[in-house]
C-alpha cells in the first residue's frame, strides 16, 4: 500500500505550483542561510579564530601556501567538516525527496532500502576483523589503512543490503511498493541482529560501533571527503534529472505507464542512484537520521510538489539543516561535542510523530 503525497497529485496542481516555485525568495533565503551558517561553522570552535584568520586560511589553502597555527585548524579540520556536512546533507535531502516521490509516500527516507543497517554491519565487521577500535573511537581524520577498511566495508555493506532488498522484492513479485518496503524491513532486522551479535562477541568494540552508528562529521578529513565525492556526485546527478518522470509518477503508476514512462526502470534507477549517493556519504560519516525525512516534507509544504524544483531545493535544504545541526552539536555541551546524529534524531523524532498525528496521505491498495 502507498500513501500518495497530496500536493501535486494532478496535472493542474503541478502547473499551479510550478509558477510559485519560480519565486526567488525561498531560494535566496536558503542560499543566504547556507552561506552564513557555513561561515559561522568555519569561524566557531574551541580555538578562537578571527574572520581574518578564516579568510587567510582559505586563501593559503587554495593557493597551496604553507599552513600553520590557526590556518591549519581552519583548512585541515573545520573546512573538511563543513564540506562533509554540505555534501552529506545535500545527498540525504535529495535522496529522501526522490524516494518519497517514487514511493508516493511522505514517510520514505534514504534508509528505507537497508542502506543504514548494511553500512553499520559492514563497519562492525571491519572493526572486529581489522582491530579498528582506536581510529573509530577517537575519530582521527587520518585513520590510515584501518580507517579506509571501515569505510570500504560500510560502503560494500550498504550496497549489498540494497541489492538483497531488491532481489527479495523481485522474488516476491516486485510489483507493489509494499514488497520492497517489507524486504527492507526484513533485511534491516537481520543485519541489525548480526551487528548486535558481533558487538556481543567483542565487548571492547561496542562503544566504537555505537559511536560510528550515531554519525559524526568530526571524523571527516580531506581523505574521507575525496572518497565520498565520486559516488555522491554521480548518484545526485542522476536523481536531479528525474524531476519530470517523478511528476508523472504522482499521477499513478498506471497513468504514468500509459504516457509511455518506463515505470519499472524509473524505480530501479531512482533506488540505485539514491542508494549509491547515500552509501557513499554514510560510509564516511556514519548514520545520520531524519534529514531525508524532514527536509523534503517541509519544502513540499512551502514550495509545492513539482519535483523539478523540489529535488534541488531538498539538496540545498538538507545541506543547510545538517551544517546547522552540526554547529548545534558543537556548542550544546561545550567543550565536549555531541554526534550530529543525536541532534538530527532529537529534531526528527518529534517531527515524525507530527507527521503520523496529522495523517499525511491516506492508504490505498
Tab-separated table of C-alpha atoms in Angstrom:
chain	number	residue	atom	x	y	z
A	1	UNK	CA	0.000	0.000	0.000
A	2	UNK	CA	1.169	3.508	-0.700
A	3	UNK	CA	0.428	6.888	0.793
A	4	UNK	CA	0.173	9.346	-2.077
A	5	UNK	CA	1.535	12.792	-1.464
A	6	UNK	CA	-1.280	15.272	-1.762
A	7	UNK	CA	0.496	18.328	-3.227
A	8	UNK	CA	0.905	17.958	-6.954
A	9	UNK	CA	-1.333	14.896	-7.312
A	10	UNK	CA	-2.878	16.201	-10.519
A	11	UNK	CA	-1.560	17.974	-13.623
A	12	UNK	CA	-3.463	21.107	-12.620
A	13	UNK	CA	-1.909	21.017	-9.161
A	14	UNK	CA	1.581	20.667	-10.597
A	15	UNK	CA	1.072	23.514	-13.051
A	16	UNK	CA	-0.417	25.750	-10.365
A	17	UNK	CA	2.540	25.211	-8.080
A	18	UNK	CA	5.187	25.418	-10.772
A	19	UNK	CA	4.750	29.197	-11.068
A	20	UNK	CA	5.057	29.543	-7.272
A	21	UNK	CA	8.338	27.616	-7.355
A	22	UNK	CA	9.856	30.226	-9.650
A	23	UNK	CA	9.685	32.878	-6.920
A	24	UNK	CA	13.277	33.690	-5.900
A	25	UNK	CA	12.620	34.446	-2.215
A	26	UNK	CA	12.693	30.856	-0.828
A	27	UNK	CA	15.781	30.015	-2.857
A	28	UNK	CA	17.552	33.207	-1.833
A	29	UNK	CA	16.706	32.583	1.836
A	30	UNK	CA	18.149	29.065	1.710
A	31	UNK	CA	21.324	30.113	-0.122
A	32	UNK	CA	21.949	33.074	2.180
A	33	UNK	CA	21.244	30.938	5.236
A	34	UNK	CA	23.577	28.206	3.998
A	35	UNK	CA	26.359	30.715	3.343
A	36	UNK	CA	26.005	32.309	6.768
A	37	UNK	CA	25.841	29.016	8.684
A	38	UNK	CA	28.849	27.632	6.805
A	39	UNK	CA	30.832	30.775	7.569
A	40	UNK	CA	29.982	30.576	11.272
A	41	UNK	CA	30.942	26.875	11.294
A	42	UNK	CA	34.388	27.790	9.943
A	43	UNK	CA	34.812	30.559	12.499
A	44	UNK	CA	33.361	28.900	15.620
A	45	UNK	CA	35.342	26.363	17.617
A	46	UNK	CA	37.260	25.581	20.772
A	47	UNK	CA	40.226	27.520	19.381
A	48	UNK	CA	39.457	31.247	18.866
A	49	UNK	CA	39.776	32.246	15.216
A	50	UNK	CA	39.018	35.646	13.730
A	51	UNK	CA	37.247	36.190	10.446
A	52	UNK	CA	40.520	37.499	9.027
A	53	UNK	CA	42.179	34.215	10.041
A	54	UNK	CA	39.424	32.269	8.280
A	55	UNK	CA	39.831	34.209	5.052
A	56	UNK	CA	43.621	33.957	5.262
A	57	UNK	CA	43.434	30.192	5.790
A	58	UNK	CA	41.121	29.763	2.792
A	59	UNK	CA	43.425	31.869	0.632
A	60	UNK	CA	46.506	29.925	1.726
A	61	UNK	CA	44.831	26.581	1.146
A	62	UNK	CA	43.589	27.464	-2.318
A	63	UNK	CA	46.943	28.962	-3.274
A	64	UNK	CA	48.852	25.966	-1.928
A	65	UNK	CA	50.836	28.054	0.540
A	66	UNK	CA	52.198	26.613	3.823
A	67	UNK	CA	49.660	26.263	6.650
A	68	UNK	CA	50.394	26.666	10.337
A	69	UNK	CA	48.600	27.655	13.509
A	70	UNK	CA	45.021	28.816	13.020
A	71	UNK	CA	45.308	28.448	9.249
A	72	UNK	CA	45.945	24.719	9.638
A	73	UNK	CA	42.996	24.401	12.025
A	74	UNK	CA	40.616	26.061	9.584
A	75	UNK	CA	41.852	24.322	6.431
A	76	UNK	CA	42.634	20.844	7.747
A	77	UNK	CA	39.897	20.402	10.358
A	78	UNK	CA	36.993	22.811	10.029
A	79	UNK	CA	36.714	23.165	6.263
A	80	UNK	CA	36.519	19.395	5.532
A	81	UNK	CA	33.936	19.076	8.304
A	82	UNK	CA	31.762	21.826	6.844
A	83	UNK	CA	32.093	20.456	3.310
A	84	UNK	CA	31.208	16.980	4.567
A	85	UNK	CA	28.096	18.443	6.181
A	86	UNK	CA	27.156	20.186	2.947
A	87	UNK	CA	27.651	17.084	0.808
A	88	UNK	CA	26.020	14.657	3.256
A	89	UNK	CA	23.055	16.907	3.941
A	90	UNK	CA	22.515	17.538	0.244
A	91	UNK	CA	22.641	13.819	-0.547
A	92	UNK	CA	20.253	12.851	2.253
A	93	UNK	CA	17.773	15.615	1.436
A	94	UNK	CA	17.843	14.880	-2.281
A	95	UNK	CA	17.623	11.104	-1.833
A	96	UNK	CA	14.756	11.448	0.617
A	97	UNK	CA	12.781	13.634	-1.784
A	98	UNK	CA	13.379	11.250	-4.703
A	99	UNK	CA	12.362	8.154	-2.727
A	100	UNK	CA	9.285	9.878	-1.337
A	101	UNK	CA	8.358	10.669	-4.917
A	102	UNK	CA	8.973	7.212	-6.336
A	103	UNK	CA	7.081	5.522	-3.482
A	104	UNK	CA	4.473	8.311	-3.288
A	105	UNK	CA	4.914	8.174	0.473
A	106	UNK	CA	5.901	11.202	2.614
A	107	UNK	CA	7.361	8.884	5.260
A	108	UNK	CA	10.013	7.357	2.981
A	109	UNK	CA	13.651	8.222	3.686
A	110	UNK	CA	17.094	7.325	2.265
A	111	UNK	CA	17.456	4.360	4.639
A	112	UNK	CA	14.246	2.650	3.565
A	113	UNK	CA	16.082	0.074	1.439
A	114	UNK	CA	18.542	-1.077	4.098
A	115	UNK	CA	21.437	1.320	3.489
A	116	UNK	CA	21.877	2.188	7.176
A	117	UNK	CA	21.735	-1.342	8.576
A	118	UNK	CA	24.011	-2.628	5.800
A	119	UNK	CA	26.573	0.109	6.392
A	120	UNK	CA	26.555	-0.489	10.140
A	121	UNK	CA	27.010	-4.223	9.677
A	122	UNK	CA	29.893	-3.691	7.263
A	123	UNK	CA	31.579	-1.243	9.636
A	124	UNK	CA	31.124	-3.640	12.557
A	125	UNK	CA	32.694	-6.486	10.591
A	126	UNK	CA	35.663	-4.305	9.649
A	127	UNK	CA	36.150	-3.130	13.228
A	128	UNK	CA	36.044	-6.678	14.537
A	129	UNK	CA	38.343	-8.065	11.841
A	130	UNK	CA	40.720	-5.147	11.433
A	131	UNK	CA	41.263	-4.115	15.061
A	132	UNK	CA	39.832	-0.686	14.212
A	133	UNK	CA	38.965	0.481	17.721
A	134	UNK	CA	41.481	3.345	18.044
A	135	UNK	CA	40.543	5.080	14.788
A	136	UNK	CA	36.805	4.523	15.055
A	137	UNK	CA	36.783	5.557	18.706
A	138	UNK	CA	38.988	8.629	18.655
A	139	UNK	CA	37.760	9.995	15.335
A	140	UNK	CA	41.144	10.685	13.768
A	141	UNK	CA	40.825	12.116	10.287
A	142	UNK	CA	43.980	10.357	9.148
A	143	UNK	CA	42.968	6.828	10.112
A	144	UNK	CA	45.320	5.093	7.742
A	145	UNK	CA	44.619	1.716	6.178
A	146	UNK	CA	42.351	0.608	9.023
A	147	UNK	CA	40.106	3.635	8.643
A	148	UNK	CA	39.827	3.022	4.903
A	149	UNK	CA	38.903	-0.590	5.652
A	150	UNK	CA	35.970	0.536	7.808
A	151	UNK	CA	34.767	2.979	5.146
A	152	UNK	CA	35.081	0.425	2.363
A	153	UNK	CA	33.304	-2.265	4.385
A	154	UNK	CA	30.484	0.140	5.273
A	155	UNK	CA	30.059	1.090	1.612
A	156	UNK	CA	30.012	-2.530	0.448
A	157	UNK	CA	27.638	-3.480	3.253
A	158	UNK	CA	25.242	-0.681	2.358
A	159	UNK	CA	25.086	-1.527	-1.334
A	160	UNK	CA	24.935	-5.240	-0.560
A	161	UNK	CA	21.914	-4.678	1.672
A	162	UNK	CA	20.153	-2.675	-1.048
A	163	UNK	CA	20.858	-5.360	-3.640
A	164	UNK	CA	19.497	-8.032	-1.291
A	165	UNK	CA	16.347	-5.994	-0.686
A	166	UNK	CA	15.742	-5.528	-4.409
A	167	UNK	CA	16.290	-9.235	-5.147
A	168	UNK	CA	13.920	-10.272	-2.349
A	169	UNK	CA	11.288	-7.821	-3.542
A	170	UNK	CA	11.521	-9.131	-7.095
A	171	UNK	CA	11.259	-12.697	-5.821
A	172	UNK	CA	8.041	-11.736	-4.047
A	173	UNK	CA	6.662	-10.226	-7.239
A	174	UNK	CA	8.189	-6.767	-7.059
A	175	UNK	CA	5.141	-5.003	-8.447
A	176	UNK	CA	3.913	-3.476	-5.210
A	177	UNK	CA	5.670	-0.853	-3.143
A	178	UNK	CA	4.982	-2.925	-0.040
A	179	UNK	CA	7.154	-5.760	-1.410
A	180	UNK	CA	10.201	-3.505	-1.368
A	181	UNK	CA	9.341	-1.926	1.986
A	182	UNK	CA	8.795	-5.287	3.675
A	183	UNK	CA	12.004	-6.668	2.164
A	184	UNK	CA	13.833	-3.625	3.532
A	185	UNK	CA	12.392	-4.227	6.998
A	186	UNK	CA	13.392	-7.899	6.947
A	187	UNK	CA	16.936	-7.292	5.697
A	188	UNK	CA	17.408	-4.418	8.116
A	189	UNK	CA	16.277	-6.521	11.062
A	190	UNK	CA	18.583	-9.408	10.125
A	191	UNK	CA	21.599	-7.150	9.689
A	192	UNK	CA	20.867	-5.301	12.922
A	193	UNK	CA	20.753	-8.605	14.779
A	194	UNK	CA	24.000	-9.701	13.147
A	195	UNK	CA	25.634	-6.424	14.178
A	196	UNK	CA	24.449	-6.899	17.756
A	197	UNK	CA	25.953	-10.403	17.747
A	198	UNK	CA	29.325	-9.068	16.601
A	199	UNK	CA	29.230	-6.419	19.316
A	200	UNK	CA	28.431	-9.005	21.990
A	201	UNK	CA	31.334	-11.203	20.894
A	202	UNK	CA	33.778	-8.321	21.261
A	203	UNK	CA	32.659	-6.074	24.101
A	204	UNK	CA	35.651	-3.757	23.681
A	205	UNK	CA	34.258	-2.657	20.343
A	206	UNK	CA	30.696	-1.986	21.478
A	207	UNK	CA	31.447	1.674	22.065
A	208	UNK	CA	33.310	2.041	18.769
A	209	UNK	CA	30.451	0.576	16.730
A	210	UNK	CA	27.883	2.544	18.705
A	211	UNK	CA	29.846	5.761	18.184
A	212	UNK	CA	30.028	5.130	14.447
A	213	UNK	CA	26.309	4.422	14.271
A	214	UNK	CA	25.430	7.854	15.679
A	215	UNK	CA	27.083	9.729	12.829
A	216	UNK	CA	29.826	12.268	13.357
A	217	UNK	CA	31.256	14.871	10.998
A	218	UNK	CA	34.226	15.480	13.285
A	219	UNK	CA	35.897	12.303	11.980
A	220	UNK	CA	35.966	13.550	8.381
A	221	UNK	CA	39.109	14.931	6.793
A	222	UNK	CA	40.140	15.532	3.209
A	223	UNK	CA	40.817	11.806	2.526
A	224	UNK	CA	37.311	10.798	3.622
A	225	UNK	CA	35.764	13.645	1.664
A	226	UNK	CA	37.570	12.576	-1.505
A	227	UNK	CA	36.321	9.011	-1.043
A	228	UNK	CA	32.717	10.149	-0.631
A	229	UNK	CA	32.536	12.612	-3.516
A	230	UNK	CA	32.524	10.359	-6.629
A	231	UNK	CA	29.525	8.246	-5.623
A	232	UNK	CA	27.729	11.191	-4.032
A	233	UNK	CA	28.107	13.368	-7.124
A	234	UNK	CA	27.176	10.627	-9.598
A	235	UNK	CA	24.124	9.478	-7.648
A	236	UNK	CA	22.936	13.032	-7.039
A	237	UNK	CA	23.335	13.993	-10.693
A	238	UNK	CA	21.175	11.042	-11.747
A	239	UNK	CA	18.481	11.993	-9.234
A	240	UNK	CA	18.417	15.654	-10.247
A	241	UNK	CA	17.395	14.801	-13.814
A	242	UNK	CA	14.470	12.656	-12.632
A	243	UNK	CA	12.187	15.543	-11.746
A	244	UNK	CA	9.806	15.307	-14.696
A	245	UNK	CA	9.364	11.499	-14.521
A	246	UNK	CA	8.704	11.767	-10.783
A	247	UNK	CA	5.990	14.323	-11.513
A	248	UNK	CA	4.335	11.808	-13.807
A	249	UNK	CA	4.565	9.074	-11.149
A	250	UNK	CA	2.456	11.225	-8.804
A	251	UNK	CA	-0.489	10.711	-11.173
A	252	UNK	CA	-0.333	6.958	-10.513
A	253	UNK	CA	1.824	4.214	-11.974
A	254	UNK	CA	-0.848	3.101	-14.426
A	255	UNK	CA	-1.305	6.632	-15.749
A	256	UNK	CA	2.464	7.149	-15.975
A	257	UNK	CA	2.854	3.871	-17.876
A	258	UNK	CA	0.070	4.889	-20.278
A	259	UNK	CA	2.041	8.060	-21.007
A	260	UNK	CA	4.992	5.913	-22.102
A	261	UNK	CA	7.041	6.191	-18.925
A	262	UNK	CA	9.068	3.025	-18.111
A	263	UNK	CA	7.904	2.826	-14.509
A	264	UNK	CA	9.948	-0.246	-13.586
A	265	UNK	CA	13.168	1.183	-14.980
A	266	UNK	CA	12.496	4.516	-13.271
A	267	UNK	CA	12.011	2.837	-9.887
A	268	UNK	CA	15.194	0.839	-10.289
A	269	UNK	CA	17.161	3.870	-11.425
A	270	UNK	CA	15.989	6.132	-8.596
A	271	UNK	CA	16.602	3.474	-5.946
A	272	UNK	CA	20.044	2.691	-7.378
A	273	UNK	CA	21.085	6.354	-7.621
A	274	UNK	CA	19.788	7.216	-4.145
A	275	UNK	CA	21.467	4.140	-2.656
A	276	UNK	CA	24.804	4.918	-4.327
A	277	UNK	CA	24.823	8.516	-3.145
A	278	UNK	CA	23.644	7.670	0.362
A	279	UNK	CA	26.048	4.763	0.795
A	280	UNK	CA	28.961	6.947	-0.324
A	281	UNK	CA	28.408	9.518	2.421
A	282	UNK	CA	27.216	7.160	5.146
A	283	UNK	CA	30.362	5.064	4.718
A	284	UNK	CA	32.417	8.119	5.748
A	285	UNK	CA	30.306	9.905	8.361
A	286	UNK	CA	28.149	7.151	9.856
A	287	UNK	CA	24.366	7.065	10.103
A	288	UNK	CA	22.676	10.473	10.328
A	289	UNK	CA	18.932	10.076	10.523
A	290	UNK	CA	15.834	12.102	9.667
A	291	UNK	CA	17.415	14.677	7.333
A	292	UNK	CA	15.905	12.936	4.311
A	293	UNK	CA	12.513	12.858	6.032
A	294	UNK	CA	12.301	16.384	7.431
A	295	UNK	CA	13.664	18.494	4.594
A	296	UNK	CA	11.574	17.250	1.617
A	297	UNK	CA	8.384	17.397	3.658
A	298	UNK	CA	8.943	20.994	4.795
A	299	UNK	CA	9.934	22.172	1.328
A	300	UNK	CA	6.990	20.386	-0.263
A	301	UNK	CA	4.702	22.345	2.026
A	302	UNK	CA	6.460	25.602	1.208
A	303	UNK	CA	7.166	25.177	-2.494
A	304	UNK	CA	4.689	22.619	-3.791
A	305	UNK	CA	5.005	19.223	-5.400
A	306	UNK	CA	6.878	19.920	-8.638
A	307	UNK	CA	9.907	17.631	-8.394
A	308	UNK	CA	11.837	19.629	-10.970
A	309	UNK	CA	12.260	22.237	-8.229
A	310	UNK	CA	11.717	20.098	-5.125
A	311	UNK	CA	14.754	17.892	-5.786
A	312	UNK	CA	17.380	20.672	-5.959
A	313	UNK	CA	15.615	22.562	-3.160
A	314	UNK	CA	15.829	19.467	-0.948
A	315	UNK	CA	19.552	19.225	-1.649
A	316	UNK	CA	20.116	22.831	-0.571
A	317	UNK	CA	17.778	22.469	2.417
A	318	UNK	CA	19.431	19.241	3.529
A	319	UNK	CA	22.859	20.844	3.419
A	320	UNK	CA	21.594	23.805	5.456
A	321	UNK	CA	19.933	21.599	8.072
A	322	UNK	CA	22.920	19.309	8.591
A	323	UNK	CA	25.530	22.076	8.855
A	324	UNK	CA	23.248	23.896	11.299
A	325	UNK	CA	22.705	20.694	13.303
A	326	UNK	CA	26.455	20.055	13.411
A	327	UNK	CA	27.029	23.586	14.648
A	328	UNK	CA	24.481	22.914	17.382
A	329	UNK	CA	26.228	19.642	18.228
A	330	UNK	CA	29.462	21.561	18.730
A	331	UNK	CA	28.041	24.160	21.113
A	332	UNK	CA	25.310	22.242	23.013
A	333	UNK	CA	27.625	20.600	25.565
A	334	UNK	CA	30.743	22.681	25.064
A	335	UNK	CA	33.661	21.973	25.434
A	336	UNK	CA	32.582	18.412	24.561
A	337	UNK	CA	30.681	17.641	21.352
A	338	UNK	CA	27.592	15.631	20.556
A	339	UNK	CA	27.487	13.359	17.500
A	340	UNK	CA	25.445	15.213	14.912
A	341	UNK	CA	23.223	12.150	14.504
A	342	UNK	CA	21.958	12.726	18.049
A	343	UNK	CA	20.884	16.271	17.182
A	344	UNK	CA	19.091	15.284	13.973
A	345	UNK	CA	17.326	12.464	15.822
A	346	UNK	CA	16.163	14.845	18.542
A	347	UNK	CA	14.754	17.066	15.802
A	348	UNK	CA	13.406	14.290	13.619
A	349	UNK	CA	11.722	12.123	16.238
A	350	UNK	CA	9.071	14.695	17.210
A	351	UNK	CA	8.679	15.669	13.559
A	352	UNK	CA	7.961	12.059	12.610
A	353	UNK	CA	5.317	11.864	15.340
A	354	UNK	CA	3.846	15.094	14.000
A	355	UNK	CA	3.533	13.537	10.547
A	356	UNK	CA	1.810	10.493	11.968
A	357	UNK	CA	-0.580	12.629	14.017
A	358	UNK	CA	-1.563	14.740	11.026
A	359	UNK	CA	-2.089	11.551	8.981
A	360	UNK	CA	-0.433	12.868	5.836
A	361	UNK	CA	-1.706	10.857	2.920
A	362	UNK	CA	-4.160	8.017	3.014
A	363	UNK	CA	-3.711	4.329	2.385
A	364	UNK	CA	-4.691	2.823	-0.861
A	365	UNK	CA	-4.159	-0.668	-2.315
